[in-house]
């Protein structure tokens, strides 16, 4: 039994989180020290600062295809913007029709790209349609970050709040959530003089009451672009994600790029981490050009992934 409040100095925004004492398993203590040390600092390929929920690539005129699906096109290039919480049956049907039209005139590589995008839309719509599944995934992620030994009434209290937030995600989408719930407005019982947060069984209900989408989830900027090369004929792709690090729970960001021509091939790039992820591929040649890019933000529970947003792009031009 810890006799005093446990203080853990965290990096990034230099906060402290005080964990009120209870009977600890040594492995749980070690796990909590690890996750709290990264709670506001982040990990992966360098720290990220707070960023707006806005993509880094703003070229092109986006067209709304259906709830949760936008696209823009130009000769040889198509980009997609997905918000899986917003996907509806209408989204699946309209995107399936759109993808089939693209597949009908596609090369083998382009056909594989569109088939993968269609699979993603169908899969994510099914996952987000199962509210209890979404709540379970978010609950699991939350308790991984703050592993308090909750009693069943406290777990149900947490699940009720997460259910409310999941419904907000499905109503507004990940980038237009209602404001509120930031750290500066926490009640005094949850705050420390240095701007940190108190986590304990005695304050857990108060913490749950003040959870809101803006404090629970990070803000992520995603960008994916596939295009011809400029210096000489060829194809290139880049994907990047940068997330804020001031949220209670977080998941992972992933990036993937491919590029090849009839005479050149670039090894595919894939990376998944936190709070940022970056990939780039380039290949040179004047025929048989293809490149694609993908970036997404997701929460994982065992082998299950639920995405809150994604960007993808494909290109078949050499110049």
PDB file of C-alpha atoms in Angstrom, residues 143-289:
ATOM      1  CA  UNK A 143      -8.217   1.587 -18.848  1.00  0.00           C
ATOM      2  CA  UNK A 144      -4.915   0.834 -20.530  1.00  0.00           C
ATOM      3  CA  UNK A 145      -3.910   4.462 -20.030  1.00  0.00           C
ATOM      4  CA  UNK A 146      -5.381   4.823 -16.523  1.00  0.00           C
ATOM      5  CA  UNK A 147      -5.436   1.290 -15.029  1.00  0.00           C
ATOM      6  CA  UNK A 148      -7.471   1.908 -11.895  1.00  0.00           C
ATOM      7  CA  UNK A 149      -9.012  -1.195 -10.207  1.00  0.00           C
ATOM      8  CA  UNK A 150     -12.622  -0.146 -10.862  1.00  0.00           C
ATOM      9  CA  UNK A 151     -15.644  -1.766  -9.271  1.00  0.00           C
ATOM     10  CA  UNK A 152     -18.529  -2.738 -11.547  1.00  0.00           C
ATOM     11  CA  UNK A 153     -20.621   0.406 -10.780  1.00  0.00           C
ATOM     12  CA  UNK A 154     -17.633   2.581 -11.733  1.00  0.00           C
ATOM     13  CA  UNK A 155     -17.102   0.628 -14.954  1.00  0.00           C
ATOM     14  CA  UNK A 156     -20.748   1.101 -15.861  1.00  0.00           C
ATOM     15  CA  UNK A 157     -20.440   4.812 -15.102  1.00  0.00           C
ATOM     16  CA  UNK A 158     -17.449   5.018 -17.432  1.00  0.00           C
ATOM     17  CA  UNK A 159     -19.233   3.034 -20.146  1.00  0.00           C
ATOM     18  CA  UNK A 160     -22.262   5.325 -19.944  1.00  0.00           C
ATOM     19  CA  UNK A 161     -20.044   8.367 -20.504  1.00  0.00           C
ATOM     20  CA  UNK A 162     -18.181   6.679 -23.368  1.00  0.00           C
ATOM     21  CA  UNK A 163     -21.514   5.705 -24.937  1.00  0.00           C
ATOM     22  CA  UNK A 164     -22.592   9.335 -24.810  1.00  0.00           C
ATOM     23  CA  UNK A 165     -19.323  10.417 -26.428  1.00  0.00           C
ATOM     24  CA  UNK A 166     -19.510   7.688 -29.096  1.00  0.00           C
ATOM     25  CA  UNK A 167     -22.936   9.031 -30.073  1.00  0.00           C
ATOM     26  CA  UNK A 168     -21.459  12.517 -30.380  1.00  0.00           C
ATOM     27  CA  UNK A 169     -18.749  11.129 -32.661  1.00  0.00           C
ATOM     28  CA  UNK A 170     -21.398   9.519 -34.857  1.00  0.00           C
ATOM     29  CA  UNK A 171     -23.457  12.705 -34.918  1.00  0.00           C
ATOM     30  CA  UNK A 172     -20.772  15.340 -35.491  1.00  0.00           C
ATOM     31  CA  UNK A 173     -17.759  13.410 -36.764  1.00  0.00           C
ATOM     32  CA  UNK A 174     -14.216  13.531 -35.351  1.00  0.00           C
ATOM     33  CA  UNK A 175     -13.439  17.071 -36.562  1.00  0.00           C
ATOM     34  CA  UNK A 176     -16.586  18.955 -35.558  1.00  0.00           C
ATOM     35  CA  UNK A 177     -17.165  17.840 -31.988  1.00  0.00           C
ATOM     36  CA  UNK A 178     -18.806  20.336 -29.623  1.00  0.00           C
ATOM     37  CA  UNK A 179     -16.341  22.380 -27.525  1.00  0.00           C
ATOM     38  CA  UNK A 180     -15.731  21.968 -23.812  1.00  0.00           C
ATOM     39  CA  UNK A 181     -13.974  19.622 -21.435  1.00  0.00           C
ATOM     40  CA  UNK A 182     -10.488  21.103 -21.701  1.00  0.00           C
ATOM     41  CA  UNK A 183      -7.949  20.723 -18.881  1.00  0.00           C
ATOM     42  CA  UNK A 184      -8.058  24.358 -17.843  1.00  0.00           C
ATOM     43  CA  UNK A 185     -11.709  24.000 -16.831  1.00  0.00           C
ATOM     44  CA  UNK A 186     -11.305  20.943 -14.611  1.00  0.00           C
ATOM     45  CA  UNK A 187     -12.781  21.345 -11.107  1.00  0.00           C
ATOM     46  CA  UNK A 188     -10.263  22.024  -8.295  1.00  0.00           C
ATOM     47  CA  UNK A 189     -10.539  18.467  -6.908  1.00  0.00           C
ATOM     48  CA  UNK A 190      -9.050  17.158 -10.168  1.00  0.00           C
ATOM     49  CA  UNK A 191      -6.248  19.703 -10.519  1.00  0.00           C
ATOM     50  CA  UNK A 192      -2.816  20.175  -9.038  1.00  0.00           C
ATOM     51  CA  UNK A 193      -1.079  23.568  -8.547  1.00  0.00           C
ATOM     52  CA  UNK A 194       1.242  22.899 -11.496  1.00  0.00           C
ATOM     53  CA  UNK A 195      -1.645  22.279 -13.910  1.00  0.00           C
ATOM     54  CA  UNK A 196      -1.709  18.498 -13.693  1.00  0.00           C
ATOM     55  CA  UNK A 197      -4.570  16.123 -13.015  1.00  0.00           C
ATOM     56  CA  UNK A 198      -5.452  13.991  -9.994  1.00  0.00           C
ATOM     57  CA  UNK A 199      -6.407  10.389 -10.798  1.00  0.00           C
ATOM     58  CA  UNK A 200      -7.850   8.237  -8.026  1.00  0.00           C
ATOM     59  CA  UNK A 201     -10.751   6.023  -7.052  1.00  0.00           C
ATOM     60  CA  UNK A 202     -12.150   8.771  -4.838  1.00  0.00           C
ATOM     61  CA  UNK A 203     -12.185  11.294  -7.704  1.00  0.00           C
ATOM     62  CA  UNK A 204     -13.015   8.889 -10.533  1.00  0.00           C
ATOM     63  CA  UNK A 205     -16.723   9.784 -10.729  1.00  0.00           C
ATOM     64  CA  UNK A 206     -15.847  13.473 -10.892  1.00  0.00           C
ATOM     65  CA  UNK A 207     -13.351  12.772 -13.663  1.00  0.00           C
ATOM     66  CA  UNK A 208     -15.942  10.816 -15.672  1.00  0.00           C
ATOM     67  CA  UNK A 209     -18.481  13.628 -15.286  1.00  0.00           C
ATOM     68  CA  UNK A 210     -16.033  16.087 -16.820  1.00  0.00           C
ATOM     69  CA  UNK A 211     -14.895  13.878 -19.679  1.00  0.00           C
ATOM     70  CA  UNK A 212     -15.779  15.367 -23.061  1.00  0.00           C
ATOM     71  CA  UNK A 213     -14.748  14.561 -26.625  1.00  0.00           C
ATOM     72  CA  UNK A 214     -12.373  17.510 -26.765  1.00  0.00           C
ATOM     73  CA  UNK A 215     -10.398  16.293 -23.733  1.00  0.00           C
ATOM     74  CA  UNK A 216     -10.804  12.564 -24.344  1.00  0.00           C
ATOM     75  CA  UNK A 217      -9.544  12.383 -27.926  1.00  0.00           C
ATOM     76  CA  UNK A 218      -6.509  13.947 -29.603  1.00  0.00           C
ATOM     77  CA  UNK A 219      -6.695  16.351 -32.517  1.00  0.00           C
ATOM     78  CA  UNK A 220      -4.984  14.869 -35.578  1.00  0.00           C
ATOM     79  CA  UNK A 221      -3.992  16.390 -38.919  1.00  0.00           C
ATOM     80  CA  UNK A 222      -3.823  13.830 -41.718  1.00  0.00           C
ATOM     81  CA  UNK A 223      -2.466  14.274 -45.242  1.00  0.00           C
ATOM     82  CA  UNK A 224      -2.056  11.803 -48.098  1.00  0.00           C
ATOM     83  CA  UNK A 225      -1.092  12.669 -51.648  1.00  0.00           C
ATOM     84  CA  UNK A 226      -0.095  10.668 -54.741  1.00  0.00           C
ATOM     85  CA  UNK A 227       1.134  12.552 -57.814  1.00  0.00           C
ATOM     86  CA  UNK A 228       3.607  12.601 -60.712  1.00  0.00           C
ATOM     87  CA  UNK A 229       7.190  13.584 -59.990  1.00  0.00           C
ATOM     88  CA  UNK A 230       8.329  17.041 -61.088  1.00  0.00           C
ATOM     89  CA  UNK A 231      12.072  16.916 -61.832  1.00  0.00           C
ATOM     90  CA  UNK A 232      11.717  14.025 -64.290  1.00  0.00           C
ATOM     91  CA  UNK A 233       8.897  11.608 -65.252  1.00  0.00           C
ATOM     92  CA  UNK A 234       7.769   9.260 -62.505  1.00  0.00           C
ATOM     93  CA  UNK A 235       5.347   8.873 -59.601  1.00  0.00           C
ATOM     94  CA  UNK A 236       5.553   9.712 -55.910  1.00  0.00           C
ATOM     95  CA  UNK A 237       3.428   9.565 -52.786  1.00  0.00           C
ATOM     96  CA  UNK A 238       3.577  10.870 -49.245  1.00  0.00           C
ATOM     97  CA  UNK A 239       1.457  10.366 -46.144  1.00  0.00           C
ATOM     98  CA  UNK A 240       1.801  12.107 -42.802  1.00  0.00           C
ATOM     99  CA  UNK A 241      -0.091  12.364 -39.520  1.00  0.00           C
ATOM    100  CA  UNK A 242       0.537  14.724 -36.591  1.00  0.00           C
ATOM    101  CA  UNK A 243      -1.560  14.526 -33.404  1.00  0.00           C
ATOM    102  CA  UNK A 244      -1.867  16.607 -30.274  1.00  0.00           C
ATOM    103  CA  UNK A 245      -0.703  14.982 -27.034  1.00  0.00           C
ATOM    104  CA  UNK A 246      -3.007  16.495 -24.426  1.00  0.00           C
ATOM    105  CA  UNK A 247      -5.807  13.917 -24.459  1.00  0.00           C
ATOM    106  CA  UNK A 248      -6.805  11.316 -21.865  1.00  0.00           C
ATOM    107  CA  UNK A 249      -6.701   8.427 -24.332  1.00  0.00           C
ATOM    108  CA  UNK A 250      -5.082   7.963 -27.692  1.00  0.00           C
ATOM    109  CA  UNK A 251      -4.699   5.289 -30.315  1.00  0.00           C
ATOM    110  CA  UNK A 252      -2.283   5.026 -33.238  1.00  0.00           C
ATOM    111  CA  UNK A 253      -1.616   6.792 -36.505  1.00  0.00           C
ATOM    112  CA  UNK A 254      -0.459   4.824 -39.529  1.00  0.00           C
ATOM    113  CA  UNK A 255       0.954   5.796 -42.904  1.00  0.00           C
ATOM    114  CA  UNK A 256       1.626   3.763 -46.026  1.00  0.00           C
ATOM    115  CA  UNK A 257       2.959   4.696 -49.476  1.00  0.00           C
ATOM    116  CA  UNK A 258       3.823   2.874 -52.711  1.00  0.00           C
ATOM    117  CA  UNK A 259       5.334   4.039 -55.996  1.00  0.00           C
ATOM    118  CA  UNK A 260       6.523   2.279 -59.132  1.00  0.00           C
ATOM    119  CA  UNK A 261       6.890   2.619 -62.895  1.00  0.00           C
ATOM    120  CA  UNK A 262       7.549   0.148 -65.714  1.00  0.00           C
ATOM    121  CA  UNK A 263      11.294   0.596 -65.167  1.00  0.00           C
ATOM    122  CA  UNK A 264      11.608   1.511 -61.472  1.00  0.00           C
ATOM    123  CA  UNK A 265      10.221   0.338 -58.149  1.00  0.00           C
ATOM    124  CA  UNK A 266      10.338   1.924 -54.710  1.00  0.00           C
ATOM    125  CA  UNK A 267      10.064  -0.347 -51.646  1.00  0.00           C
ATOM    126  CA  UNK A 268       6.710   0.242 -49.919  1.00  0.00           C
ATOM    127  CA  UNK A 269       6.790   2.318 -46.749  1.00  0.00           C
ATOM    128  CA  UNK A 270       4.631   1.500 -43.736  1.00  0.00           C
ATOM    129  CA  UNK A 271       4.731   2.946 -40.242  1.00  0.00           C
ATOM    130  CA  UNK A 272       2.336   2.947 -37.293  1.00  0.00           C
ATOM    131  CA  UNK A 273       3.059   4.882 -34.101  1.00  0.00           C
ATOM    132  CA  UNK A 274       2.191   7.854 -31.905  1.00  0.00           C
ATOM    133  CA  UNK A 275       1.881  10.877 -31.977  1.00  0.00           C
ATOM    134  CA  UNK A 276       3.108  11.154 -35.560  1.00  0.00           C
ATOM    135  CA  UNK A 277       3.743   8.956 -38.569  1.00  0.00           C
ATOM    136  CA  UNK A 278       5.327   9.687 -41.944  1.00  0.00           C
ATOM    137  CA  UNK A 279       5.935   7.776 -45.193  1.00  0.00           C
ATOM    138  CA  UNK A 280       7.231   8.713 -48.640  1.00  0.00           C
ATOM    139  CA  UNK A 281       7.850   6.720 -51.835  1.00  0.00           C
ATOM    140  CA  UNK A 282       9.140   7.779 -55.283  1.00  0.00           C
ATOM    141  CA  UNK A 283       9.909   5.961 -58.567  1.00  0.00           C
ATOM    142  CA  UNK A 284      11.111   7.327 -61.906  1.00  0.00           C
ATOM    143  CA  UNK A 285      10.109   6.317 -65.408  1.00  0.00           C
ATOM    144  CA  UNK A 286       8.003   7.541 -68.317  1.00  0.00           C
ATOM    145  CA  UNK A 287       5.548   4.616 -68.559  1.00  0.00           C
ATOM    146  CA  UNK A 288       3.521   2.358 -66.255  1.00  0.00           C
ATOM    147  CA  UNK A 289       3.429   4.889 -63.403  1.00  0.00           C
TER     148      UNK A 289
END
